């Protein structure tokens, strides 16, 4: 990281930030030399730990299974002990007060100890590291001094000290008070998202370190770091509850593949490689999506009422016994009256277990009735006889007729193609008009010919869970949750039915017709009516000029929702370039050329319909660029990326060129959704935003 500096007498001295009197710069050459020596020592100890682990022999385990398991554990341990020469093993330090031990702790991404077991670097997730993030003059937490380090290509280049015993005006827990923090936040980006482990703020740290049993909903404005906070929470949970989560697993759910590629490096950089990643589409992959629903249909299919409709559709398939079960065995015929069967069926339904599990229990129930009758006749049957009866052809055929085997596709196919079946399941839940909207026009003859839509995937997932319980993970991180329908939220929630959730989003960035308007409603659909709601409104990523410009949209698209507060001293750059239609492509090329003159990433964002034309203009002008979308994207990182508006959410670039805001608004089904999409697009910039337009800007942007 490049830290602002001044040259004095040939040595490099960090420029003091606009800190309070409690921040000081010591004898820089001596201090940096001492700290660099500690870093070199830490690297040597990490190498020793890695080599020691690498020498362990998994074949000494007691058996082949244990040997294989131990081998995997050791391989993972060796991988976690790799050193990255481009960065340092620690980014900060705390010195405790004499009454708290008078000790020094260097805080880094992973724990490093010497050959005696004493800590050389403490993991940022360790309890002692909490004070590095949260200590303040008002609540020093036993800390005398907090030190932050500047880094350039793996070496320490600067440091800042903050003495928590002296109180200056305005306090010390503001990122604007630290030049090193500001430089790290504003450092040019390339490739995927970085971790924020060295810049976590107190309010973010409280979320990160929330207990595993707590489900948290984070309402976070653009630039507040909510995505990074969610990922760091996953890393902290895996550190603090490793044994439990190693068994049950952790899942991160994002809106699209480009987003997952963007965040994919964060957890590995923190030493966690066992977290699953999925988009909502890959999570609900129950078949091939071959059609697209009209908006009205998609909204209705995402409605929570469909859960009860599907529940009725499944359980209505259980018949009512009208005839007795007769089981021939040897020379005898054993008869179970219909009323006994009905009692068993009612009891199984009342247990609240899944359809298939209850169905599997029925043969044993019926066989038990037969055994009771055998015993009353003087026989002495055992459990083996009951199992034989339960598997016999008469019982199997009777159960099949009474309680048929179902699969999700067959249930949904019948519901959407049979008006009578839908009317029965939706009675009192959906109006006749809504039922007509759901029914297929000219339904396919077989379920194999069904043209499933994206909205159908959540319905199929619901049916699958009604039939067989969805396995639960220990923790699920759900990002951009505001864009999911109630049925999609239910699908995510059941994957944490016995675990907990970290839900991340921003009501103002809801860009789907079914976007939630209330976190209380969304958390209810996720199965977490009791949860902790946290609001992050301090914007560390998006600069002030950009936030102020984008926030002009808020009154028209999200009345009552407060604008984020930019906390960086650097206000960033904002340019609005008006042109005509003929000159727009040239203006975009000029803006991109100006952007690439500085280091860092550049995002060129336009409507999905216009990206081809803009890409052609950049190619004709000789501007190298990539493209982020499912059909054209690749794994190569480029300085300039062309981004369709549909996948811009969650991404960030140092400089952003937004093309034709009015077209971005008009591309959405309604004005509010269009303004929200534009709000998302405008807030992707970390340092500079350029808006190029030939059409008049949307009216809210011209206010003020």
PDB file of C-alpha atoms in Angstrom, residues 50-148:
ATOM      1  CA  UNK A  50       4.494 -24.684   8.100  1.00  0.00           C
ATOM      2  CA  UNK A  51       7.566 -26.910   7.781  1.00  0.00           C
ATOM      3  CA  UNK A  52       6.776 -28.607  11.087  1.00  0.00           C
ATOM      4  CA  UNK A  53       3.228 -29.342   9.953  1.00  0.00           C
ATOM      5  CA  UNK A  54       4.450 -30.544   6.556  1.00  0.00           C
ATOM      6  CA  UNK A  55       6.687 -33.110   8.254  1.00  0.00           C
ATOM      7  CA  UNK A  56       3.792 -34.746  10.083  1.00  0.00           C
ATOM      8  CA  UNK A  57       2.980 -38.185   8.663  1.00  0.00           C
ATOM      9  CA  UNK A  58      -0.713 -38.941   8.204  1.00  0.00           C
ATOM     10  CA  UNK A  59       0.057 -42.628   7.627  1.00  0.00           C
ATOM     11  CA  UNK A  60       0.731 -43.063  11.348  1.00  0.00           C
ATOM     12  CA  UNK A  61      -3.011 -42.866  12.033  1.00  0.00           C
ATOM     13  CA  UNK A  62      -4.662 -46.015  13.353  1.00  0.00           C
ATOM     14  CA  UNK A  63      -6.550 -47.003  10.181  1.00  0.00           C
ATOM     15  CA  UNK A  64      -6.963 -46.043   6.527  1.00  0.00           C
ATOM     16  CA  UNK A  65     -10.028 -43.865   7.133  1.00  0.00           C
ATOM     17  CA  UNK A  66      -8.322 -41.933   9.933  1.00  0.00           C
ATOM     18  CA  UNK A  67      -5.176 -41.608   7.827  1.00  0.00           C
ATOM     19  CA  UNK A  68      -7.113 -40.095   4.934  1.00  0.00           C
ATOM     20  CA  UNK A  69      -8.972 -37.721   7.240  1.00  0.00           C
ATOM     21  CA  UNK A  70      -5.762 -36.652   8.983  1.00  0.00           C
ATOM     22  CA  UNK A  71      -4.102 -36.137   5.612  1.00  0.00           C
ATOM     23  CA  UNK A  72      -6.846 -33.743   4.534  1.00  0.00           C
ATOM     24  CA  UNK A  73      -6.638 -31.856   7.829  1.00  0.00           C
ATOM     25  CA  UNK A  74      -2.855 -31.518   7.571  1.00  0.00           C
ATOM     26  CA  UNK A  75      -3.040 -30.391   3.942  1.00  0.00           C
ATOM     27  CA  UNK A  76      -5.551 -27.726   4.896  1.00  0.00           C
ATOM     28  CA  UNK A  77      -3.349 -26.664   7.802  1.00  0.00           C
ATOM     29  CA  UNK A  78      -0.287 -26.366   5.559  1.00  0.00           C
ATOM     30  CA  UNK A  79      -2.290 -24.284   3.065  1.00  0.00           C
ATOM     31  CA  UNK A  80      -3.461 -21.950   5.838  1.00  0.00           C
ATOM     32  CA  UNK A  81       0.169 -21.340   6.879  1.00  0.00           C
ATOM     33  CA  UNK A  82       1.281 -20.007   3.497  1.00  0.00           C
ATOM     34  CA  UNK A  83       2.861 -16.563   3.590  1.00  0.00           C
ATOM     35  CA  UNK A  84       1.916 -13.916   1.037  1.00  0.00           C
ATOM     36  CA  UNK A  85       5.029 -11.797   0.367  1.00  0.00           C
ATOM     37  CA  UNK A  86       2.880  -9.005  -1.113  1.00  0.00           C
ATOM     38  CA  UNK A  87       1.465  -8.148   2.306  1.00  0.00           C
ATOM     39  CA  UNK A  88       2.476  -8.396   5.949  1.00  0.00           C
ATOM     40  CA  UNK A  89       1.571 -10.822   8.693  1.00  0.00           C
ATOM     41  CA  UNK A  90       0.289  -8.000  10.883  1.00  0.00           C
ATOM     42  CA  UNK A  91      -1.321  -4.628  10.248  1.00  0.00           C
ATOM     43  CA  UNK A  92      -1.659  -3.254  13.771  1.00  0.00           C
ATOM     44  CA  UNK A  93      -0.496  -3.434  17.338  1.00  0.00           C
ATOM     45  CA  UNK A  94      -1.902  -2.706  20.781  1.00  0.00           C
ATOM     46  CA  UNK A  95       0.036  -2.001  23.967  1.00  0.00           C
ATOM     47  CA  UNK A  96      -1.903  -2.677  27.148  1.00  0.00           C
ATOM     48  CA  UNK A  97      -1.745  -0.522  30.234  1.00  0.00           C
ATOM     49  CA  UNK A  98       0.407  -1.602  33.205  1.00  0.00           C
ATOM     50  CA  UNK A  99      -2.641  -2.576  35.230  1.00  0.00           C
ATOM     51  CA  UNK A 100      -3.670  -4.839  32.329  1.00  0.00           C
ATOM     52  CA  UNK A 101      -0.364  -6.636  32.018  1.00  0.00           C
ATOM     53  CA  UNK A 102       1.778  -4.074  30.161  1.00  0.00           C
ATOM     54  CA  UNK A 103       1.948  -6.347  27.109  1.00  0.00           C
ATOM     55  CA  UNK A 104       2.297  -5.817  23.363  1.00  0.00           C
ATOM     56  CA  UNK A 105       0.227  -7.698  20.779  1.00  0.00           C
ATOM     57  CA  UNK A 106       0.685  -7.515  17.013  1.00  0.00           C
ATOM     58  CA  UNK A 107      -2.646  -8.115  15.256  1.00  0.00           C
ATOM     59  CA  UNK A 108      -2.758  -9.884  11.888  1.00  0.00           C
ATOM     60  CA  UNK A 109      -4.701 -12.192   9.601  1.00  0.00           C
ATOM     61  CA  UNK A 110      -3.575 -15.393  11.319  1.00  0.00           C
ATOM     62  CA  UNK A 111      -1.958 -16.575  14.542  1.00  0.00           C
ATOM     63  CA  UNK A 112       1.816 -17.045  14.582  1.00  0.00           C
ATOM     64  CA  UNK A 113       3.679 -18.418  17.607  1.00  0.00           C
ATOM     65  CA  UNK A 114       7.333 -19.036  18.372  1.00  0.00           C
ATOM     66  CA  UNK A 115       8.899 -22.389  19.249  1.00  0.00           C
ATOM     67  CA  UNK A 116       7.904 -21.916  22.912  1.00  0.00           C
ATOM     68  CA  UNK A 117       4.268 -21.340  21.997  1.00  0.00           C
ATOM     69  CA  UNK A 118       4.276 -17.615  22.776  1.00  0.00           C
ATOM     70  CA  UNK A 119       2.316 -15.453  20.334  1.00  0.00           C
ATOM     71  CA  UNK A 120       4.303 -13.475  17.779  1.00  0.00           C
ATOM     72  CA  UNK A 121       1.147 -12.383  15.913  1.00  0.00           C
ATOM     73  CA  UNK A 122      -2.380 -12.778  17.258  1.00  0.00           C
ATOM     74  CA  UNK A 123      -5.263 -13.601  14.935  1.00  0.00           C
ATOM     75  CA  UNK A 124      -7.609 -10.662  14.314  1.00  0.00           C
ATOM     76  CA  UNK A 125     -10.456 -12.932  15.412  1.00  0.00           C
ATOM     77  CA  UNK A 126      -8.948 -13.711  18.823  1.00  0.00           C
ATOM     78  CA  UNK A 127     -10.683 -12.091  21.820  1.00  0.00           C
ATOM     79  CA  UNK A 128      -7.619  -9.974  22.625  1.00  0.00           C
ATOM     80  CA  UNK A 129      -7.849  -8.366  19.163  1.00  0.00           C
ATOM     81  CA  UNK A 130     -11.287  -6.939  19.895  1.00  0.00           C
ATOM     82  CA  UNK A 131      -9.648  -3.990  21.613  1.00  0.00           C
ATOM     83  CA  UNK A 132      -7.725  -3.095  18.450  1.00  0.00           C
ATOM     84  CA  UNK A 133     -11.020  -2.401  16.692  1.00  0.00           C
ATOM     85  CA  UNK A 134     -13.177  -1.034  19.500  1.00  0.00           C
ATOM     86  CA  UNK A 135     -10.960   0.707  22.052  1.00  0.00           C
ATOM     87  CA  UNK A 136     -11.490   4.452  22.391  1.00  0.00           C
ATOM     88  CA  UNK A 137     -10.518   7.153  24.901  1.00  0.00           C
ATOM     89  CA  UNK A 138     -13.982   6.834  26.420  1.00  0.00           C
ATOM     90  CA  UNK A 139     -13.636   3.024  26.625  1.00  0.00           C
ATOM     91  CA  UNK A 140      -9.927   2.178  26.317  1.00  0.00           C
ATOM     92  CA  UNK A 141     -10.475  -1.534  27.110  1.00  0.00           C
ATOM     93  CA  UNK A 142      -7.122  -1.598  28.874  1.00  0.00           C
ATOM     94  CA  UNK A 143      -5.225  -0.265  25.833  1.00  0.00           C
ATOM     95  CA  UNK A 144      -2.510   2.366  26.261  1.00  0.00           C
ATOM     96  CA  UNK A 145      -1.544   2.694  22.585  1.00  0.00           C
ATOM     97  CA  UNK A 146      -2.929   1.556  19.237  1.00  0.00           C
ATOM     98  CA  UNK A 147      -0.574   1.468  16.271  1.00  0.00           C
ATOM     99  CA  UNK A 148      -1.488   1.071  12.595  1.00  0.00           C
TER     100      UNK A 148
END
